[in-house]
PDB file of C-alpha atoms in Angstrom:
ATOM      1  CA  LEU Z   1       0.000   0.000   0.000  1.00  0.00           C
ATOM      2  CA  ALA Z   2       1.244   3.431  -0.859  1.00  0.00           C
ATOM      3  CA  LYS Z   3       1.700   5.370   2.362  1.00  0.00           C
ATOM      4  CA  THR Z   4       1.201   9.115   2.412  1.00  0.00           C
ATOM      5  CA  THR Z   5       2.843  11.753   4.567  1.00  0.00           C
ATOM      6  CA  GLN Z   6       1.410  15.237   4.983  1.00  0.00           C
ATOM      7  CA  PRO Z   7       1.846  18.012   7.552  1.00  0.00           C
ATOM      8  CA  ILE Z   8      -0.254  17.673  10.670  1.00  0.00           C
ATOM      9  CA  SER Z   9      -1.375  21.286  10.583  1.00  0.00           C
ATOM     10  CA  MET Z  10      -1.036  24.544   8.668  1.00  0.00           C
ATOM     11  CA  ASP Z  11      -2.046  28.114   9.388  1.00  0.00           C
ATOM     12  CA  SER Z  12      -3.035  30.766   6.878  1.00  0.00           C
ATOM     13  CA  TYR Z  13      -4.878  34.058   6.572  1.00  0.00           C
ATOM     14  CA  GLU Z  14      -7.879  34.955   4.498  1.00  0.00           C
ATOM     15  CA  GLY Z  15      -7.056  35.763   0.897  1.00  0.00           C
ATOM     16  CA  GLN Z  16      -3.788  33.864   0.815  1.00  0.00           C
ATOM     17  CA  GLU Z  17      -2.970  30.896  -1.385  1.00  0.00           C
ATOM     18  CA  VAL Z  18      -2.403  27.670   0.543  1.00  0.00           C
ATOM     19  CA  ASN Z  19      -0.318  24.769  -0.720  1.00  0.00           C
ATOM     20  CA  ILE Z  20      -0.485  21.429   1.083  1.00  0.00           C
ATOM     21  CA  THR Z  21       2.097  18.884   0.006  1.00  0.00           C
ATOM     22  CA  CYS Z  22       1.692  15.140   0.304  1.00  0.00           C
ATOM     23  CA  SER Z  23       4.560  12.651  -0.038  1.00  0.00           C
ATOM     24  CA  HIS Z  24       3.900   9.193  -1.492  1.00  0.00           C
ATOM     25  CA  ASN Z  25       7.278   7.732  -2.325  1.00  0.00           C
ATOM     26  CA  ASN Z  26       6.071   4.211  -3.153  1.00  0.00           C
ATOM     27  CA  ILE Z  27       3.148   5.139  -5.356  1.00  0.00           C
ATOM     28  CA  ALA Z  28       2.269   2.394  -7.836  1.00  0.00           C
ATOM     29  CA  THR Z  29       1.788   2.767 -11.571  1.00  0.00           C
ATOM     30  CA  ASN Z  30      -1.986   2.319 -11.346  1.00  0.00           C
ATOM     31  CA  ASP Z  31      -2.472   4.634  -8.370  1.00  0.00           C
ATOM     32  CA  TYR Z  32      -4.362   7.901  -8.531  1.00  0.00           C
ATOM     33  CA  ILE Z  33      -4.006  10.780  -6.059  1.00  0.00           C
ATOM     34  CA  THR Z  34      -7.213  12.025  -4.470  1.00  0.00           C
ATOM     35  CA  TRP Z  35      -7.846  14.817  -1.972  1.00  0.00           C
ATOM     36  CA  TYR Z  36     -10.790  15.086   0.410  1.00  0.00           C
ATOM     37  CA  GLN Z  37     -11.931  17.877   2.742  1.00  0.00           C
ATOM     38  CA  GLN Z  38     -13.641  17.285   6.070  1.00  0.00           C
ATOM     39  CA  PHE Z  39     -15.428  19.819   8.256  1.00  0.00           C
ATOM     40  CA  PRO Z  40     -16.132  19.062  11.924  1.00  0.00           C
ATOM     41  CA  SER Z  41     -19.060  16.692  12.436  1.00  0.00           C
ATOM     42  CA  GLN Z  42     -19.374  16.007   8.699  1.00  0.00           C
ATOM     43  CA  GLY Z  43     -18.272  13.274   6.346  1.00  0.00           C
ATOM     44  CA  PRO Z  44     -15.340  13.910   4.014  1.00  0.00           C
ATOM     45  CA  ARG Z  45     -16.033  15.600   0.699  1.00  0.00           C
ATOM     46  CA  PHE Z  46     -14.177  14.969  -2.540  1.00  0.00           C
ATOM     47  CA  ILE Z  47     -12.081  17.920  -3.739  1.00  0.00           C
ATOM     48  CA  ILE Z  48      -9.927  16.806  -6.645  1.00  0.00           C
ATOM     49  CA  GLN Z  49      -8.200  13.811  -8.216  1.00  0.00           C
ATOM     50  CA  GLY Z  50      -5.291  13.412 -10.598  1.00  0.00           C
ATOM     51  CA  TYR Z  51      -2.822  10.978 -12.096  1.00  0.00           C
ATOM     52  CA  LYS Z  52      -0.051  13.223 -13.404  1.00  0.00           C
ATOM     53  CA  THR Z  53       0.818  16.847 -14.256  1.00  0.00           C
ATOM     54  CA  LYS Z  54      -1.812  19.404 -13.250  1.00  0.00           C
ATOM     55  CA  VAL Z  55      -5.522  19.208 -12.625  1.00  0.00           C
ATOM     56  CA  THR Z  56      -7.720  22.211 -11.893  1.00  0.00           C
ATOM     57  CA  ASN Z  57     -11.361  22.532 -10.976  1.00  0.00           C
ATOM     58  CA  GLU Z  58     -13.516  25.294  -9.542  1.00  0.00           C
ATOM     59  CA  VAL Z  59     -12.257  24.626  -6.015  1.00  0.00           C
ATOM     60  CA  ALA Z  60      -8.562  23.743  -6.202  1.00  0.00           C
ATOM     61  CA  SER Z  61      -5.566  22.753  -8.275  1.00  0.00           C
ATOM     62  CA  LEU Z  62      -3.504  19.603  -7.947  1.00  0.00           C
ATOM     63  CA  PHE Z  63       0.133  19.572  -9.026  1.00  0.00           C
ATOM     64  CA  ILE Z  64       1.851  16.248  -9.596  1.00  0.00           C
ATOM     65  CA  PRO Z  65       5.526  16.142 -10.667  1.00  0.00           C
ATOM     66  CA  ALA Z  66       6.777  13.700 -13.260  1.00  0.00           C
ATOM     67  CA  ASP Z  67       8.067  11.163 -10.702  1.00  0.00           C
ATOM     68  CA  ARG Z  68       4.666  11.232  -8.917  1.00  0.00           C
ATOM     69  CA  LYS Z  69       6.338  10.766  -5.528  1.00  0.00           C
ATOM     70  CA  SER Z  70       4.569  13.806  -4.162  1.00  0.00           C
ATOM     71  CA  SER Z  71       1.611  16.039  -4.924  1.00  0.00           C
ATOM     72  CA  THR Z  72       0.521  19.512  -3.916  1.00  0.00           C
ATOM     73  CA  LEU Z  73      -3.023  20.669  -3.306  1.00  0.00           C
ATOM     74  CA  SER Z  74      -3.343  24.378  -3.988  1.00  0.00           C
ATOM     75  CA  LEU Z  75      -6.254  26.390  -2.578  1.00  0.00           C
ATOM     76  CA  PRO Z  76      -6.418  29.901  -4.064  1.00  0.00           C
ATOM     77  CA  ARG Z  77      -7.436  32.835  -1.878  1.00  0.00           C
ATOM     78  CA  VAL Z  78      -8.663  30.876   1.128  1.00  0.00           C
ATOM     79  CA  SER Z  79     -11.508  32.076   3.324  1.00  0.00           C
ATOM     80  CA  LEU Z  80     -12.509  31.251   6.885  1.00  0.00           C
ATOM     81  CA  SER Z  81     -14.810  28.545   5.524  1.00  0.00           C
ATOM     82  CA  ASP Z  82     -11.812  26.640   4.169  1.00  0.00           C
ATOM     83  CA  THR Z  83     -10.808  25.769   7.736  1.00  0.00           C
ATOM     84  CA  ALA Z  84     -10.988  21.976   7.659  1.00  0.00           C
ATOM     85  CA  VAL Z  85      -8.964  18.784   7.596  1.00  0.00           C
ATOM     86  CA  TYR Z  86      -7.549  17.827   4.200  1.00  0.00           C
ATOM     87  CA  TYR Z  87      -6.729  14.213   3.370  1.00  0.00           C
ATOM     88  CA  CYS Z  88      -4.424  12.957   0.650  1.00  0.00           C
ATOM     89  CA  LEU Z  89      -5.197   9.445  -0.598  1.00  0.00           C
ATOM     90  CA  VAL Z  90      -3.271   7.277  -3.000  1.00  0.00           C
ATOM     91  CA  GLY Z  91      -4.718   4.155  -4.552  1.00  0.00           C
ATOM     92  CA  ASP Z  92      -6.297   2.423  -7.490  1.00  0.00           C
ATOM     93  CA  THR Z  93      -9.829   1.158  -7.966  1.00  0.00           C
ATOM     94  CA  GLY Z  94      -9.890  -1.262  -5.057  1.00  0.00           C
ATOM     95  CA  TYR Z  95     -11.310  -0.163  -1.747  1.00  0.00           C
ATOM     96  CA  SER Z  96      -8.625  -2.056   0.129  1.00  0.00           C
ATOM     97  CA  THR Z  97      -5.951   0.226  -1.268  1.00  0.00           C
ATOM     98  CA  LEU Z  98      -7.489   3.522  -0.192  1.00  0.00           C
ATOM     99  CA  THR Z  99      -6.367   4.743   3.214  1.00  0.00           C
ATOM    100  CA  PHE Z 100      -7.261   7.942   4.991  1.00  0.00           C
ATOM    101  CA  GLY Z 101      -4.313   9.111   7.068  1.00  0.00           C
ATOM    102  CA  LYS Z 102      -4.585  11.721   9.806  1.00  0.00           C
ATOM    103  CA  GLY Z 103      -4.795  14.524   7.287  1.00  0.00           C
ATOM    104  CA  THR Z 104      -3.715  18.159   7.518  1.00  0.00           C
ATOM    105  CA  MET Z 105      -5.668  20.506   9.750  1.00  0.00           C
ATOM    106  CA  LEU Z 106      -5.812  23.878   7.963  1.00  0.00           C
ATOM    107  CA  LEU Z 107      -6.726  26.862  10.107  1.00  0.00           C
ATOM    108  CA  VAL Z 108      -7.603  30.075   8.274  1.00  0.00           C
ATOM    109  CA  SER Z 109      -7.609  33.225  10.362  1.00  0.00           C
ATOM    110  CA  PRO Z 110      -9.029  36.694   9.598  1.00  0.00           C
TER     111      PRO Z 110
ATOM    112  CA  ASN J   1     -31.504  12.968  -4.624  1.00  0.00           C
ATOM    113  CA  ALA J   2     -31.014  12.574  -0.911  1.00  0.00           C
ATOM    114  CA  GLY J   3     -27.519  11.161  -1.481  1.00  0.00           C
ATOM    115  CA  VAL J   4     -26.229   8.983   1.358  1.00  0.00           C
ATOM    116  CA  THR J   5     -28.386   8.901   4.472  1.00  0.00           C
ATOM    117  CA  GLN J   6     -27.526   7.415   7.849  1.00  0.00           C
ATOM    118  CA  THR J   7     -29.641   6.696  10.897  1.00  0.00           C
ATOM    119  CA  PRO J   8     -29.510   7.276  13.751  1.00  0.00           C
ATOM    120  CA  LYS J   9     -27.411  10.452  14.122  1.00  0.00           C
ATOM    121  CA  PHE J  10     -26.573   9.665  17.738  1.00  0.00           C
ATOM    122  CA  GLN J  11     -26.736   6.478  19.780  1.00  0.00           C
ATOM    123  CA  VAL J  12     -25.727   5.449  23.275  1.00  0.00           C
ATOM    124  CA  LEU J  13     -25.364   1.765  24.044  1.00  0.00           C
ATOM    125  CA  LYS J  14     -24.390  -0.280  27.047  1.00  0.00           C
ATOM    126  CA  THR J  15     -21.602  -2.826  26.780  1.00  0.00           C
ATOM    127  CA  GLY J  16     -22.914  -6.058  25.324  1.00  0.00           C
ATOM    128  CA  GLN J  17     -25.914  -4.550  23.555  1.00  0.00           C
ATOM    129  CA  SER J  18     -26.381  -5.020  19.851  1.00  0.00           C
ATOM    130  CA  MET J  19     -27.632  -2.573  17.259  1.00  0.00           C
ATOM    131  CA  THR J  20     -27.726  -1.852  13.543  1.00  0.00           C
ATOM    132  CA  LEU J  21     -26.540   1.353  11.923  1.00  0.00           C
ATOM    133  CA  GLN J  22     -28.530   2.053   8.801  1.00  0.00           C
ATOM    134  CA  CYS J  23     -27.122   3.409   5.543  1.00  0.00           C
ATOM    135  CA  ALA J  24     -28.974   4.051   2.305  1.00  0.00           C
ATOM    136  CA  GLN J  25     -28.107   5.719  -0.997  1.00  0.00           C
ATOM    137  CA  ASP J  26     -30.322   6.707  -3.904  1.00  0.00           C
ATOM    138  CA  MET J  27     -27.630   7.198  -6.544  1.00  0.00           C
ATOM    139  CA  ASN J  28     -27.593   3.586  -7.784  1.00  0.00           C
ATOM    140  CA  HIS J  29     -23.953   3.248  -6.740  1.00  0.00           C
ATOM    141  CA  GLU J  30     -22.431  -0.212  -6.843  1.00  0.00           C
ATOM    142  CA  TYR J  31     -19.811   0.401  -4.152  1.00  0.00           C
ATOM    143  CA  MET J  32     -20.696   1.070  -0.523  1.00  0.00           C
ATOM    144  CA  SER J  33     -18.493   1.120   2.544  1.00  0.00           C
ATOM    145  CA  TRP J  34     -18.354   1.762   6.266  1.00  0.00           C
ATOM    146  CA  TYR J  35     -15.616   3.729   8.041  1.00  0.00           C
ATOM    147  CA  ARG J  36     -15.019   4.626  11.651  1.00  0.00           C
ATOM    148  CA  GLN J  37     -13.289   7.786  12.788  1.00  0.00           C
ATOM    149  CA  ASP J  38     -11.796   8.142  16.233  1.00  0.00           C
ATOM    150  CA  PRO J  39     -10.781  11.515  17.748  1.00  0.00           C
ATOM    151  CA  GLY J  40      -7.812  13.065  15.964  1.00  0.00           C
ATOM    152  CA  MET J  41      -7.598  10.169  13.551  1.00  0.00           C
ATOM    153  CA  GLY J  42      -8.347   9.606   9.920  1.00  0.00           C
ATOM    154  CA  LEU J  43     -11.011   7.216   8.701  1.00  0.00           C
ATOM    155  CA  ARG J  44     -10.473   3.477   8.914  1.00  0.00           C
ATOM    156  CA  LEU J  45     -12.302   1.098   6.605  1.00  0.00           C
ATOM    157  CA  ILE J  46     -14.476  -1.487   8.401  1.00  0.00           C
ATOM    158  CA  HIS J  47     -16.301  -3.338   5.602  1.00  0.00           C
ATOM    159  CA  TYR J  48     -17.151  -2.653   2.015  1.00  0.00           C
ATOM    160  CA  SER J  49     -19.359  -4.020  -0.748  1.00  0.00           C
ATOM    161  CA  VAL J  50     -18.861  -3.958  -4.501  1.00  0.00           C
ATOM    162  CA  GLY J  51     -22.447  -4.908  -5.250  1.00  0.00           C
ATOM    163  CA  ALA J  52     -25.576  -6.572  -3.898  1.00  0.00           C
ATOM    164  CA  GLY J  53     -24.711  -9.886  -2.273  1.00  0.00           C
ATOM    165  CA  ILE J  54     -20.965  -9.155  -2.139  1.00  0.00           C
ATOM    166  CA  THR J  55     -19.129  -7.894   0.935  1.00  0.00           C
ATOM    167  CA  ASP J  56     -15.531  -7.885   2.108  1.00  0.00           C
ATOM    168  CA  GLN J  57     -13.497  -6.888   5.126  1.00  0.00           C
ATOM    169  CA  GLY J  58     -11.542  -3.692   5.451  1.00  0.00           C
ATOM    170  CA  GLU J  59      -8.843  -2.695   7.898  1.00  0.00           C
ATOM    171  CA  VAL J  60     -10.825  -3.055  11.157  1.00  0.00           C
ATOM    172  CA  PRO J  61     -13.684  -5.572  10.671  1.00  0.00           C
ATOM    173  CA  ASN J  62     -13.702  -7.317  14.062  1.00  0.00           C
ATOM    174  CA  GLY J  63     -16.924  -6.875  16.023  1.00  0.00           C
ATOM    175  CA  TYR J  64     -18.933  -5.775  12.999  1.00  0.00           C
ATOM    176  CA  ASN J  65     -21.127  -7.571  10.472  1.00  0.00           C
ATOM    177  CA  VAL J  66     -22.542  -6.324   7.190  1.00  0.00           C
ATOM    178  CA  SER J  67     -24.872  -7.557   4.477  1.00  0.00           C
ATOM    179  CA  ARG J  68     -25.937  -6.141   1.117  1.00  0.00           C
ATOM    180  CA  SER J  69     -29.274  -7.497   0.026  1.00  0.00           C
ATOM    181  CA  THR J  70     -30.120  -4.496  -2.170  1.00  0.00           C
ATOM    182  CA  THR J  71     -28.122  -1.915  -4.097  1.00  0.00           C
ATOM    183  CA  GLU J  72     -29.528   0.869  -1.944  1.00  0.00           C
ATOM    184  CA  ASP J  73     -28.930  -0.389   1.596  1.00  0.00           C
ATOM    185  CA  PHE J  74     -25.802  -1.388   3.506  1.00  0.00           C
ATOM    186  CA  PRO J  75     -26.473  -1.843   7.249  1.00  0.00           C
ATOM    187  CA  LEU J  76     -23.679  -2.247   9.790  1.00  0.00           C
ATOM    188  CA  ARG J  77     -24.358  -4.507  12.769  1.00  0.00           C
ATOM    189  CA  LEU J  78     -22.607  -4.387  16.102  1.00  0.00           C
ATOM    190  CA  LEU J  79     -23.089  -7.822  17.623  1.00  0.00           C
ATOM    191  CA  SER J  80     -21.982  -7.084  21.185  1.00  0.00           C
ATOM    192  CA  ALA J  81     -20.981  -3.473  21.699  1.00  0.00           C
ATOM    193  CA  ALA J  82     -17.729  -2.681  23.483  1.00  0.00           C
ATOM    194  CA  PRO J  83     -16.371   0.680  24.726  1.00  0.00           C
ATOM    195  CA  SER J  84     -13.641   0.413  22.072  1.00  0.00           C
ATOM    196  CA  GLN J  85     -16.367   0.798  19.455  1.00  0.00           C
ATOM    197  CA  THR J  86     -17.162   4.305  20.640  1.00  0.00           C
ATOM    198  CA  SER J  87     -16.575   6.310  17.481  1.00  0.00           C
ATOM    199  CA  VAL J  88     -18.161   8.221  14.629  1.00  0.00           C
ATOM    200  CA  TYR J  89     -19.281   5.947  11.819  1.00  0.00           C
ATOM    201  CA  PHE J  90     -19.485   7.081   8.216  1.00  0.00           C
ATOM    202  CA  CYS J  91     -21.083   5.284   5.317  1.00  0.00           C
ATOM    203  CA  ALA J  92     -19.986   6.069   1.767  1.00  0.00           C
ATOM    204  CA  SER J  93     -20.898   5.076  -1.765  1.00  0.00           C
ATOM    205  CA  THR J  94     -19.369   5.420  -5.199  1.00  0.00           C
ATOM    206  CA  THR J  95     -19.699   4.149  -8.744  1.00  0.00           C
ATOM    207  CA  ASN J  96     -17.762   1.342 -10.333  1.00  0.00           C
ATOM    208  CA  SER J  97     -15.407   2.482 -13.072  1.00  0.00           C
ATOM    209  CA  GLY J  98     -11.751   2.480 -14.009  1.00  0.00           C
ATOM    210  CA  SER J  99     -10.404   4.911 -11.413  1.00  0.00           C
ATOM    211  CA  PRO J 100     -11.008   5.451  -7.696  1.00  0.00           C
ATOM    212  CA  ASN J 101     -14.095   7.581  -8.009  1.00  0.00           C
ATOM    213  CA  GLU J 102     -15.490  10.278  -5.808  1.00  0.00           C
ATOM    214  CA  GLN J 103     -16.902   8.755  -2.659  1.00  0.00           C
ATOM    215  CA  PHE J 104     -20.057  10.332  -1.305  1.00  0.00           C
ATOM    216  CA  PHE J 105     -20.222  10.252   2.461  1.00  0.00           C
ATOM    217  CA  GLY J 106     -23.210  10.286   4.762  1.00  0.00           C
ATOM    218  CA  PRO J 107     -23.506  12.673   7.731  1.00  0.00           C
ATOM    219  CA  GLY J 108     -22.257  10.082  10.212  1.00  0.00           C
ATOM    220  CA  THR J 109     -23.534   8.307  13.316  1.00  0.00           C
ATOM    221  CA  ARG J 110     -21.946   9.213  16.636  1.00  0.00           C
ATOM    222  CA  LEU J 111     -21.919   6.090  18.818  1.00  0.00           C
ATOM    223  CA  THR J 112     -21.046   5.959  22.498  1.00  0.00           C
ATOM    224  CA  VAL J 113     -20.683   2.626  24.275  1.00  0.00           C
ATOM    225  CA  LEU J 114     -20.766   2.798  28.062  1.00  0.00           C
TER     226      LEU J 114
END
């Protein structure tokens, strides 16, 4: 199983860009990289997924270098409502390969 | 669409009691799963199902049973509750295709075992 490592916590201010990096040194050829967001007392919510290079949607961007041993979730101009835990997952189609680590607690201050 | 629904929202049990956590989805998703989340921890997979009549164990299956008689429902049964099963339980569903698809999570059930 590909193990992921991400910072335990990060602090930011409203309006700033936030980049959360996830390390996954033993990522397999078939693995995708997926990020989820979780607010207190709620289930996780899908943010973005990618395999290589760059993926962008209306919420975030995901940067994946050529070696795919890490990835960076970029949140543009964060607001207070972006305060949440962000999880990086690496795996293929099987449920048994998807593991939620402890995630990164992002705190956005005014 | 209601998405993924879970009942009850909160439950208190005494050690040794049994109960069933209900999960239903109206998106016709093939895959459904149960996770538990303990304070300060990520989610750990308990059981999952890739379709009606098919279930499999996840990372922490002991003390829990599941069945999948319909596409829509995936109940989780605690046979004899223990304090170690105090946790927040999330049910999730997703479609079956060639990549790990977006999982849709329910609102969770907060269980306390005394």
